[in-house]
mmCIF file of C-alpha atoms in Angstrom:
data_model
loop_
_atom_site.group_PDB
_atom_site.id
_atom_site.type_symbol
_atom_site.label_atom_id
_atom_site.label_comp_id
_atom_site.label_asym_id
_atom_site.label_seq_id
_atom_site.Cartn_x
_atom_site.Cartn_y
_atom_site.Cartn_z
ATOM 1 C CA UNK A 1 22.480 -36.196 -10.297
ATOM 2 C CA UNK A 2 21.252 -33.541 -8.160
ATOM 3 C CA UNK A 3 22.659 -33.342 -4.600
ATOM 4 C CA UNK A 4 20.115 -33.530 -1.595
ATOM 5 C CA UNK A 5 19.645 -30.798 0.628
ATOM 6 C CA UNK A 6 21.635 -32.167 3.348
ATOM 7 C CA UNK A 7 24.600 -33.100 1.035
ATOM 8 C CA UNK A 8 24.598 -29.476 -0.360
ATOM 9 C CA UNK A 9 24.523 -27.740 2.982
ATOM 10 C CA UNK A 10 27.319 -29.940 4.239
ATOM 11 C CA UNK A 11 29.644 -29.215 1.209
ATOM 12 C CA UNK A 12 31.471 -25.831 0.766
ATOM 13 C CA UNK A 13 30.065 -25.367 -2.894
ATOM 14 C CA UNK A 14 27.181 -26.646 -4.818
ATOM 15 C CA UNK A 15 26.329 -26.351 -8.593
ATOM 16 C CA UNK A 16 23.702 -23.816 -9.760
ATOM 17 C CA UNK A 17 21.381 -25.207 -12.570
ATOM 18 C CA UNK A 18 23.751 -23.584 -15.229
ATOM 19 C CA UNK A 19 26.622 -25.408 -13.842
ATOM 20 C CA UNK A 20 28.627 -22.580 -12.017
ATOM 21 C CA UNK A 21 29.792 -23.222 -8.562
ATOM 22 C CA UNK A 22 27.834 -21.279 -5.722
ATOM 23 C CA UNK A 23 28.546 -21.240 -2.115
ATOM 24 C CA UNK A 24 26.395 -23.511 0.064
ATOM 25 C CA UNK A 25 24.578 -22.284 2.998
ATOM 26 C CA UNK A 26 26.461 -23.317 6.119
ATOM 27 C CA UNK A 27 25.185 -26.521 7.887
ATOM 28 C CA UNK A 28 22.668 -25.774 10.437
ATOM 29 C CA UNK A 29 21.656 -22.471 8.997
ATOM 30 C CA UNK A 30 17.671 -22.125 8.392
ATOM 31 C CA UNK A 31 16.631 -18.738 7.182
ATOM 32 C CA UNK A 32 13.116 -19.158 8.663
ATOM 33 C CA UNK A 33 14.734 -19.579 12.126
ATOM 34 C CA UNK A 34 16.600 -16.405 12.120
ATOM 35 C CA UNK A 35 15.483 -13.317 14.332
ATOM 36 C CA UNK A 36 15.651 -10.804 11.697
ATOM 37 C CA UNK A 37 13.592 -12.666 9.187
ATOM 38 C CA UNK A 38 11.050 -13.660 11.890
ATOM 39 C CA UNK A 39 10.609 -10.103 12.963
ATOM 40 C CA UNK A 40 10.257 -8.881 9.404
ATOM 41 C CA UNK A 41 7.613 -11.465 8.771
ATOM 42 C CA UNK A 42 5.850 -10.497 11.898
ATOM 43 C CA UNK A 43 6.135 -6.902 10.990
ATOM 44 C CA UNK A 44 4.481 -7.758 7.502
ATOM 45 C CA UNK A 45 1.604 -9.378 9.226
ATOM 46 C CA UNK A 46 1.192 -6.564 11.630
ATOM 47 C CA UNK A 47 1.262 -3.977 8.922
ATOM 48 C CA UNK A 48 -1.262 -5.817 6.808
ATOM 49 C CA UNK A 49 -3.655 -6.126 9.887
ATOM 50 C CA UNK A 50 -3.119 -2.463 10.601
ATOM 51 C CA UNK A 51 -4.103 -1.499 7.100
ATOM 52 C CA UNK A 52 -7.200 -3.430 7.216
ATOM 53 C CA UNK A 53 -8.321 -2.478 10.634
ATOM 54 C CA UNK A 54 -7.120 1.019 11.417
ATOM 55 C CA UNK A 55 -9.928 2.757 9.538
ATOM 56 C CA UNK A 56 -8.150 4.830 6.925
ATOM 57 C CA UNK A 57 -6.208 2.943 4.372
ATOM 58 C CA UNK A 58 -4.314 6.001 3.352
ATOM 59 C CA UNK A 59 -2.710 6.178 6.827
ATOM 60 C CA UNK A 60 0.568 4.040 7.288
ATOM 61 C CA UNK A 61 1.698 2.659 10.733
ATOM 62 C CA UNK A 62 4.417 5.460 10.882
ATOM 63 C CA UNK A 63 2.078 8.334 10.059
ATOM 64 C CA UNK A 64 -0.361 6.907 12.657
ATOM 65 C CA UNK A 65 2.503 6.983 15.234
ATOM 66 C CA UNK A 66 3.187 10.529 14.261
ATOM 67 C CA UNK A 67 -0.549 11.564 14.518
ATOM 68 C CA UNK A 68 -0.949 9.998 17.915
ATOM 69 C CA UNK A 69 2.118 11.541 19.476
ATOM 70 C CA UNK A 70 1.159 14.927 17.960
ATOM 71 C CA UNK A 71 -2.204 14.317 19.524
ATOM 72 C CA UNK A 72 -0.654 13.416 22.820
ATOM 73 C CA UNK A 73 1.998 16.023 22.876
ATOM 74 C CA UNK A 74 0.537 19.119 21.264
ATOM 75 C CA UNK A 75 3.048 20.998 19.313
ATOM 76 C CA UNK A 76 6.384 19.377 18.821
ATOM 77 C CA UNK A 77 9.440 19.906 16.783
ATOM 78 C CA UNK A 78 9.834 17.694 13.657
ATOM 79 C CA UNK A 79 13.334 16.354 15.323
ATOM 80 C CA UNK A 80 11.507 15.841 18.745
ATOM 81 C CA UNK A 81 8.651 13.959 16.826
ATOM 82 C CA UNK A 82 11.237 11.669 14.975
ATOM 83 C CA UNK A 83 12.853 10.805 18.174
ATOM 84 C CA UNK A 84 9.488 9.941 20.014
ATOM 85 C CA UNK A 85 8.327 7.816 17.080
ATOM 86 C CA UNK A 86 11.856 6.246 16.580
ATOM 87 C CA UNK A 87 11.922 7.441 12.916
ATOM 88 C CA UNK A 88 15.189 8.641 11.262
ATOM 89 C CA UNK A 89 15.373 12.056 9.826
ATOM 90 C CA UNK A 90 14.517 11.090 6.195
ATOM 91 C CA UNK A 91 11.667 8.951 7.299
ATOM 92 C CA UNK A 92 9.990 11.578 9.445
ATOM 93 C CA UNK A 93 10.565 13.981 6.812
ATOM 94 C CA UNK A 94 8.523 12.030 4.350
ATOM 95 C CA UNK A 95 5.893 11.242 6.902
ATOM 96 C CA UNK A 96 5.330 14.916 7.621
ATOM 97 C CA UNK A 97 5.289 15.743 3.905
ATOM 98 C CA UNK A 98 2.480 13.131 3.245
ATOM 99 C CA UNK A 99 0.369 14.320 6.339
ATOM 100 C CA UNK A 100 0.848 17.992 5.427
ATOM 101 C CA UNK A 101 -0.595 17.338 1.945
ATOM 102 C CA UNK A 102 -3.501 15.645 3.580
ATOM 103 C CA UNK A 103 -3.899 18.754 5.679
ATOM 104 C CA UNK A 104 -3.796 16.659 8.724
ATOM 105 C CA UNK A 105 -0.910 18.614 10.410
ATOM 106 C CA UNK A 106 0.310 22.191 10.312
ATOM 107 C CA UNK A 107 3.843 23.546 10.674
ATOM 108 C CA UNK A 108 5.428 26.651 11.486
ATOM 109 C CA UNK A 109 9.240 27.843 11.725
ATOM 110 C CA UNK A 110 10.881 28.372 14.944
ATOM 111 C CA UNK A 111 11.398 32.305 15.275
ATOM 112 C CA UNK A 112 14.924 31.648 16.708
ATOM 113 C CA UNK A 113 16.054 28.851 14.492
ATOM 114 C CA UNK A 114 15.042 28.859 10.966
ATOM 115 C CA UNK A 115 15.860 25.244 10.516
ATOM 116 C CA UNK A 116 13.484 24.007 13.150
ATOM 117 C CA UNK A 117 9.946 23.444 12.310
ATOM 118 C CA UNK A 118 7.193 22.995 14.787
ATOM 119 C CA UNK A 119 4.357 20.645 14.004
ATOM 120 C CA UNK A 120 0.746 20.453 15.332
ATOM 121 C CA UNK A 121 -2.493 18.630 14.235
ATOM 122 C CA UNK A 122 -4.973 20.623 12.317
ATOM 123 C CA UNK A 123 -8.591 20.351 13.535
ATOM 124 C CA UNK A 124 -9.042 17.699 10.777
ATOM 125 C CA UNK A 125 -6.045 15.664 12.036
ATOM 126 C CA UNK A 126 -7.503 15.695 15.626
ATOM 127 C CA UNK A 127 -10.794 14.411 14.440
ATOM 128 C CA UNK A 128 -8.846 11.664 12.556
ATOM 129 C CA UNK A 129 -6.929 10.508 15.392
ATOM 130 C CA UNK A 130 -9.851 10.472 17.655
ATOM 131 C CA UNK A 131 -11.628 8.047 15.222
ATOM 132 C CA UNK A 132 -8.655 5.936 14.700
ATOM 133 C CA UNK A 133 -7.291 5.614 17.965
ATOM 134 C CA UNK A 134 -10.504 3.549 18.757
ATOM 135 C CA UNK A 135 -9.398 0.826 16.221
ATOM 136 C CA UNK A 136 -5.789 0.783 17.772
ATOM 137 C CA UNK A 137 -6.548 -1.903 20.391
ATOM 138 C CA UNK A 138 -8.209 -4.116 17.760
ATOM 139 C CA UNK A 139 -5.093 -4.251 15.471
ATOM 140 C CA UNK A 140 -3.001 -5.174 18.584
ATOM 141 C CA UNK A 141 -5.782 -7.984 19.434
ATOM 142 C CA UNK A 142 -5.709 -9.295 15.858
ATOM 143 C CA UNK A 143 -1.865 -9.269 15.500
ATOM 144 C CA UNK A 144 -1.600 -11.111 18.820
ATOM 145 C CA UNK A 145 -4.501 -13.273 18.390
ATOM 146 C CA UNK A 146 -2.644 -16.688 17.774
ATOM 147 C CA UNK A 147 -0.952 -16.263 21.161
ATOM 148 C CA UNK A 148 -2.392 -17.012 24.541
ATOM 149 C CA UNK A 149 -2.836 -14.116 27.009
ATOM 150 C CA UNK A 150 0.308 -15.131 28.842
ATOM 151 C CA UNK A 151 2.234 -15.478 25.561
ATOM 152 C CA UNK A 152 0.930 -12.103 24.496
ATOM 153 C CA UNK A 153 2.376 -10.346 27.581
ATOM 154 C CA UNK A 154 5.570 -12.270 27.475
ATOM 155 C CA UNK A 155 6.127 -11.201 23.726
ATOM 156 C CA UNK A 156 5.205 -7.670 24.491
ATOM 157 C CA UNK A 157 7.762 -7.656 27.342
ATOM 158 C CA UNK A 158 10.576 -9.365 25.227
ATOM 159 C CA UNK A 159 9.992 -6.843 22.487
ATOM 160 C CA UNK A 160 10.293 -4.066 24.816
ATOM 161 C CA UNK A 161 13.619 -5.310 26.178
ATOM 162 C CA UNK A 162 15.282 -5.434 22.896
ATOM 163 C CA UNK A 163 14.055 -2.023 21.433
#
């Protein structure tokens, strides 16, 4: 006879369908209530809204962040851009490679340090950012839509505190 969820959660082991013993989830642990799971789900929702709203289905949220920061700052080293956008070196390298393939950014080596590359937007990249950035507020509005204005401000404040 199969155990109920409550009984299985309270015991140390449970039986898998094939009869092998498996560890049971500790009593009171609910995945759907864990912060990492909830943040991942919220991120999935925000990404889907971004892709459907930003105005260029080929631009990912990380690429958008890099484009906007380059637009704001002008020329930046790849390392500095990675820090400004909270991307690790491998991620920013991939982002830069994809943007360069689309001819949205240009890069040049540093004359004094050949390992360093400086990045800037091409005219095509600048034009793209100027068009896409108009949709940025709509992405935020749709993502936070289920919340009241006060809840939206509270959530944004809390997220800033934990990042």
